[in-house]
PDB file of C-alpha atoms in Angstrom:
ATOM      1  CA  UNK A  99      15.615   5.371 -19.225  1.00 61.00           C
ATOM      2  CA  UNK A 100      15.455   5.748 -15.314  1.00 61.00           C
ATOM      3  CA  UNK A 101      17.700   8.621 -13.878  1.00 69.00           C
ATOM      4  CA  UNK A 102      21.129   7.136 -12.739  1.00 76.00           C
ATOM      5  CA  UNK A 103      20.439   6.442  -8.836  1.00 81.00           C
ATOM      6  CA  UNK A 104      16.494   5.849  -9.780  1.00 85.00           C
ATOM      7  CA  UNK A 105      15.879   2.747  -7.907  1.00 88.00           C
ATOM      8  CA  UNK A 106      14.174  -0.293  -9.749  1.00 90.00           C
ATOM      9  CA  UNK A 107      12.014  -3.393  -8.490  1.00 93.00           C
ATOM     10  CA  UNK A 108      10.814  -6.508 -10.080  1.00 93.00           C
ATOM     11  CA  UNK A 109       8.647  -7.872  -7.326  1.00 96.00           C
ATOM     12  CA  UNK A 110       7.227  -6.567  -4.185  1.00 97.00           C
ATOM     13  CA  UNK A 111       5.898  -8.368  -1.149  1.00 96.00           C
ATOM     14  CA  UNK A 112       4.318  -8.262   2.132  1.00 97.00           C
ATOM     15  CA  UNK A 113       5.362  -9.506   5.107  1.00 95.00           C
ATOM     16  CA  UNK A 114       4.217 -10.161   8.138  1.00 93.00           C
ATOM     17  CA  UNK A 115       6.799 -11.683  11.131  1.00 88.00           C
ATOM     18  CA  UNK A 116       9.011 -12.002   8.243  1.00 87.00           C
ATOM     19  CA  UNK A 117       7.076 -14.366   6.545  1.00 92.00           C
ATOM     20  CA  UNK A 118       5.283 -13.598   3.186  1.00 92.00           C
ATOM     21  CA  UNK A 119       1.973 -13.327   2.680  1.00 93.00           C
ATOM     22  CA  UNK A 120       1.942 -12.400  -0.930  1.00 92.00           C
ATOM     23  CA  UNK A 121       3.954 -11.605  -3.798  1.00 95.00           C
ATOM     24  CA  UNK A 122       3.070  -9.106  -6.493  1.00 96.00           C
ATOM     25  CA  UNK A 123       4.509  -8.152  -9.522  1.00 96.00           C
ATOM     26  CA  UNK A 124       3.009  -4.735 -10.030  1.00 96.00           C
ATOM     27  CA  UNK A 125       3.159  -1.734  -7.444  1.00 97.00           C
ATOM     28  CA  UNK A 126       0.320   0.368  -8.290  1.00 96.00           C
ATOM     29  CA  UNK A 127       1.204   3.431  -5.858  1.00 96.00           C
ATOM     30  CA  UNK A 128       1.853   4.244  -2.487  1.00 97.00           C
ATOM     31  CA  UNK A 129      -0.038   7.137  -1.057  1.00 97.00           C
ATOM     32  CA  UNK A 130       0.460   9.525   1.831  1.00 96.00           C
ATOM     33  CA  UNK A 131      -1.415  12.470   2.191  1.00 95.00           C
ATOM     34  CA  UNK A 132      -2.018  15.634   3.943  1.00 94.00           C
ATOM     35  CA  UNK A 133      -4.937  17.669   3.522  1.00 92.00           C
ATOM     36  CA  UNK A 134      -4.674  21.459   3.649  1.00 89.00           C
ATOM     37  CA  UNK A 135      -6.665  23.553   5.559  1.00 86.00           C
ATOM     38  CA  UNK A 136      -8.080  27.262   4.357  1.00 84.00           C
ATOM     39  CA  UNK A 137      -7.018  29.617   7.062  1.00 80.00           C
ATOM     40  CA  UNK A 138      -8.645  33.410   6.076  1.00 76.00           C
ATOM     41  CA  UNK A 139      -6.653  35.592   8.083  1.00 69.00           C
ATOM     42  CA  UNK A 140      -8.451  38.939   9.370  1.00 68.00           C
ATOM     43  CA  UNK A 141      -5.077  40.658   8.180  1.00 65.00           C
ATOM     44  CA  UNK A 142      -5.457  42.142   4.807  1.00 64.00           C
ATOM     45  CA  UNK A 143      -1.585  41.737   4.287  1.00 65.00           C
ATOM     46  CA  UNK A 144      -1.724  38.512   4.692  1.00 65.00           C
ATOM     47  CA  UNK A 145      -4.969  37.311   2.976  1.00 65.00           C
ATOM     48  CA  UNK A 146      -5.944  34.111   2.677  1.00 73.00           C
ATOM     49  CA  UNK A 147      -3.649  30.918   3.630  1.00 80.00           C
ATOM     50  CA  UNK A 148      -2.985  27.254   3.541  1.00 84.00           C
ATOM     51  CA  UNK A 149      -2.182  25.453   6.463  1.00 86.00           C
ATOM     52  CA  UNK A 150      -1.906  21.804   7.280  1.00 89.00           C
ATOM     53  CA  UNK A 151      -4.559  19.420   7.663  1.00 89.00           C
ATOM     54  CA  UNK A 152      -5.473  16.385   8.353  1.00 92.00           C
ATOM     55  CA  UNK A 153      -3.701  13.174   7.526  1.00 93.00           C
ATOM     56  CA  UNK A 154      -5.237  10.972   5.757  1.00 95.00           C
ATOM     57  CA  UNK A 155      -4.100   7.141   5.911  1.00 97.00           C
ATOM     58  CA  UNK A 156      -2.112   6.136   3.993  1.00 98.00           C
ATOM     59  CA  UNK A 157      -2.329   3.226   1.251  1.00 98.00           C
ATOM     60  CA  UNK A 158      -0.333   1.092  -0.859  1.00 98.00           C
ATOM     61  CA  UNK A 159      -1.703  -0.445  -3.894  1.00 98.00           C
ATOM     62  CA  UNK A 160      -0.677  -3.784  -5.379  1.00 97.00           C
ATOM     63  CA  UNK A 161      -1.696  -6.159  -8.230  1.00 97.00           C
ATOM     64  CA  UNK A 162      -0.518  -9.717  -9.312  1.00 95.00           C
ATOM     65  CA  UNK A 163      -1.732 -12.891 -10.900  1.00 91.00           C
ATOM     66  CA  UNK A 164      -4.298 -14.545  -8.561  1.00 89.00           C
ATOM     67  CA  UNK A 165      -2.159 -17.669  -7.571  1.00 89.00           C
ATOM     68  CA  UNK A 166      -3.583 -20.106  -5.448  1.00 89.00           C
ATOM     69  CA  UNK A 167      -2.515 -18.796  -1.957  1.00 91.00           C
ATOM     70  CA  UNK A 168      -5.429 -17.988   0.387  1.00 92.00           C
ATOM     71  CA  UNK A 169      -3.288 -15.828   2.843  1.00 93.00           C
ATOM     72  CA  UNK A 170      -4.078 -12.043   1.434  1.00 95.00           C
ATOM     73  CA  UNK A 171      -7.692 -13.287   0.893  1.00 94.00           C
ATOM     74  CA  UNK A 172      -7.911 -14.871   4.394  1.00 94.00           C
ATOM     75  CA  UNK A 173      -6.795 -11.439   5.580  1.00 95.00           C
ATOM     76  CA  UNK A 174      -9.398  -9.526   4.091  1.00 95.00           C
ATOM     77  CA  UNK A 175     -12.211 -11.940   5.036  1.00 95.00           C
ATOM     78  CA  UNK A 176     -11.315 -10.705   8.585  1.00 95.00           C
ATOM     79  CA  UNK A 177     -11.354  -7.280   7.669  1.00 96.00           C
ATOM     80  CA  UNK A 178     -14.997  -8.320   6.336  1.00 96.00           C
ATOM     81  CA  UNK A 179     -16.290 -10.060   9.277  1.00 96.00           C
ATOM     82  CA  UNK A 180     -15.336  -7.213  11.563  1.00 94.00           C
ATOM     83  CA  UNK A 181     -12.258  -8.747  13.448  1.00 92.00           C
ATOM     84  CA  UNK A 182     -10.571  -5.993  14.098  1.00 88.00           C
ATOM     85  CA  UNK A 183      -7.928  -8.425  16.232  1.00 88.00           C
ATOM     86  CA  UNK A 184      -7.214 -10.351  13.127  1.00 88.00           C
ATOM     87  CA  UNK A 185      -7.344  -8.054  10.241  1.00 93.00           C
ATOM     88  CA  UNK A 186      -4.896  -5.072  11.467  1.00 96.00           C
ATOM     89  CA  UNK A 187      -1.153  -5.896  11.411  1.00 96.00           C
ATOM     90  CA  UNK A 188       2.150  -4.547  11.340  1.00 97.00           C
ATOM     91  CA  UNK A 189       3.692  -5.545   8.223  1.00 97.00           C
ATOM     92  CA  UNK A 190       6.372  -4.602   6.081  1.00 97.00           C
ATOM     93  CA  UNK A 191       6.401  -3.973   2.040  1.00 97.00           C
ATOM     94  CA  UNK A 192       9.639  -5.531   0.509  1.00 97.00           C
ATOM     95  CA  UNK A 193      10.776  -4.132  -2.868  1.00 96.00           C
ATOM     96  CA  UNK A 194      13.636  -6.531  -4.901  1.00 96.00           C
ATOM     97  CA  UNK A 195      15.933  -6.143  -7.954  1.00 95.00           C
ATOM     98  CA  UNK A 196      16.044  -8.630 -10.565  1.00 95.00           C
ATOM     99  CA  UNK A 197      18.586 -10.172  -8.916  1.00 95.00           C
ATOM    100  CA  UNK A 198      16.579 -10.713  -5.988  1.00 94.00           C
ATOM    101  CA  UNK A 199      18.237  -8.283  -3.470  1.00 95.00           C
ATOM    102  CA  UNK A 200      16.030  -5.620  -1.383  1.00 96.00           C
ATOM    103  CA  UNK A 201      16.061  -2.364  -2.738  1.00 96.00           C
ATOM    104  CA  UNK A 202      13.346  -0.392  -0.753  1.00 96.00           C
ATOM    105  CA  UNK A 203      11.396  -1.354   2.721  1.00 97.00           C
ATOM    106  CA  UNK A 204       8.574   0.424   4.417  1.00 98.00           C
ATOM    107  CA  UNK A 205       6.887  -0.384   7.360  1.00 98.00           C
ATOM    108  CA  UNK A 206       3.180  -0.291   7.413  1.00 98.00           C
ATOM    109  CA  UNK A 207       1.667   0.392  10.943  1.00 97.00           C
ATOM    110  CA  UNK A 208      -1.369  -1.722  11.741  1.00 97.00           C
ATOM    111  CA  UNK A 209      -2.143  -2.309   8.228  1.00 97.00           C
ATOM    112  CA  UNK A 210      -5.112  -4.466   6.530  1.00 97.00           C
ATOM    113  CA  UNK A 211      -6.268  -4.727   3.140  1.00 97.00           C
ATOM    114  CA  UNK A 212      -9.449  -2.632   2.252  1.00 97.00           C
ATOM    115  CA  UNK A 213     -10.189  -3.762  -0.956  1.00 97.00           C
ATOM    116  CA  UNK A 214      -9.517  -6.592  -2.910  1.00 96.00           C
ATOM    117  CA  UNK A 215     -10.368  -6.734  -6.985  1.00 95.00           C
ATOM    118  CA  UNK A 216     -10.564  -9.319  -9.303  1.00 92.00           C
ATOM    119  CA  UNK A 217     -10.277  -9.297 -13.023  1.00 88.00           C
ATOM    120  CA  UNK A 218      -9.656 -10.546 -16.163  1.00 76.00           C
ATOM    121  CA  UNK A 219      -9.098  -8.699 -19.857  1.00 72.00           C
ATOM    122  CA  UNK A 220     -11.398 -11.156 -21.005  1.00 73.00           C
ATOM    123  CA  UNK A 221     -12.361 -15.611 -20.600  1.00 73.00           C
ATOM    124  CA  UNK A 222     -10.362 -18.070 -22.094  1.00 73.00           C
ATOM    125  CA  UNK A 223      -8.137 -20.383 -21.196  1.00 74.00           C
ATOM    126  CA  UNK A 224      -5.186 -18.846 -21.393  1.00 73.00           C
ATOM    127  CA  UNK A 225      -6.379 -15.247 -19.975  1.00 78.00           C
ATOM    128  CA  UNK A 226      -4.672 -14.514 -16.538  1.00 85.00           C
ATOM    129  CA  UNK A 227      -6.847 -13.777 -13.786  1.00 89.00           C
ATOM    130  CA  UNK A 228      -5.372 -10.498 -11.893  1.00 93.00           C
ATOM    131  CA  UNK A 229      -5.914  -9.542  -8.070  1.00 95.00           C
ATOM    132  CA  UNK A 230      -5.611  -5.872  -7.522  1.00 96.00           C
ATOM    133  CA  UNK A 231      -5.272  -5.413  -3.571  1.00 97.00           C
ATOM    134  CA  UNK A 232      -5.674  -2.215  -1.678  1.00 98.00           C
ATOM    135  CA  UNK A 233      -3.923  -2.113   1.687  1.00 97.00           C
ATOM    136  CA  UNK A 234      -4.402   0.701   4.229  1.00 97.00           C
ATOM    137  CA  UNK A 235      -2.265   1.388   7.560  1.00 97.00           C
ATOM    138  CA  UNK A 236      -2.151   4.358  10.309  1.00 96.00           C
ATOM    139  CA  UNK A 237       1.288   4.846   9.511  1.00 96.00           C
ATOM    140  CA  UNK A 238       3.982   4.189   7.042  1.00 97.00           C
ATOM    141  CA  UNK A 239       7.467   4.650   7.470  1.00 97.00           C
ATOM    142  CA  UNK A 240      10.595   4.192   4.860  1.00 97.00           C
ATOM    143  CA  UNK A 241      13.190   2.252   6.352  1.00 96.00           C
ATOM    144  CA  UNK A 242      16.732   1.490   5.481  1.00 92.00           C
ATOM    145  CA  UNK A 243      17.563  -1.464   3.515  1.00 88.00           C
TER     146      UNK A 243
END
């Protein structure tokens, strides 16, 4: 059982110009990281020390059931080809209730997907195919909803 203000989603999606590009059932994570740095002070007192680093960018992981939309896979065929124009956008990750009302946004800042997976448990036909998409950004920001 969640904690009592623990917020929950059903479905996330990304948006770009407020229209969506895809819609996923599964947030996988959403990563932002810092790396330390080892600072060895000459001051015995003090000794050795962690300081920050560099930030690395930051990702957001999703996965659905490939559907027949060609929009996220367009995308990364641009991040493929090298078109740096077409393949980084602002765009904003949308998280809804069950009921279908926004419960978290963040922003992504010039955002594209890196990697794009494909898989299935095993063939048949009634085995889902699943699309596992990794999208990376300069910067991510929480906003209100």
């Amino acid at each position: 059982m969640p904690p009592i203000n623990a917020l929950t989603a059903a479905q996330f999606s990304i948006t770009i110009d407020g229209y969506s590009v895809g819609s996923f059932s599964e947030l996988v994570g959403i990563t932002t990281e810092v790396e330390p740095f080892d600072f060895d002070s000459t001051d015995q007192m003090v000794g050795p020390r962690k300081l920050l680093g560099k930030p690395k960018p930051p990702t957001v992981v999703l996965k659905r059931g490939q559907t027949p939309s060609l929009e996220v896979w367009n995308w990364h065929e641009a991040v493929v080809s090298g078109n740096m124009a077409a393949a980084r956008k602002d765009c904003t990750l949308v998280m809804y209730a069950v009921d279908g009302k926004p419960v978290a946004r963040y922003q992504l800042f010039k955002a594209w997907p890196s990697k794009l997976e494909i898989v299935t448990l095993k063939g048949g036909p009634t085995e889902a195919l699943y699309e596992t998409v990794t999208f990376v950004c300069e910067r991510l920001q929480r906003l209100a909803v």
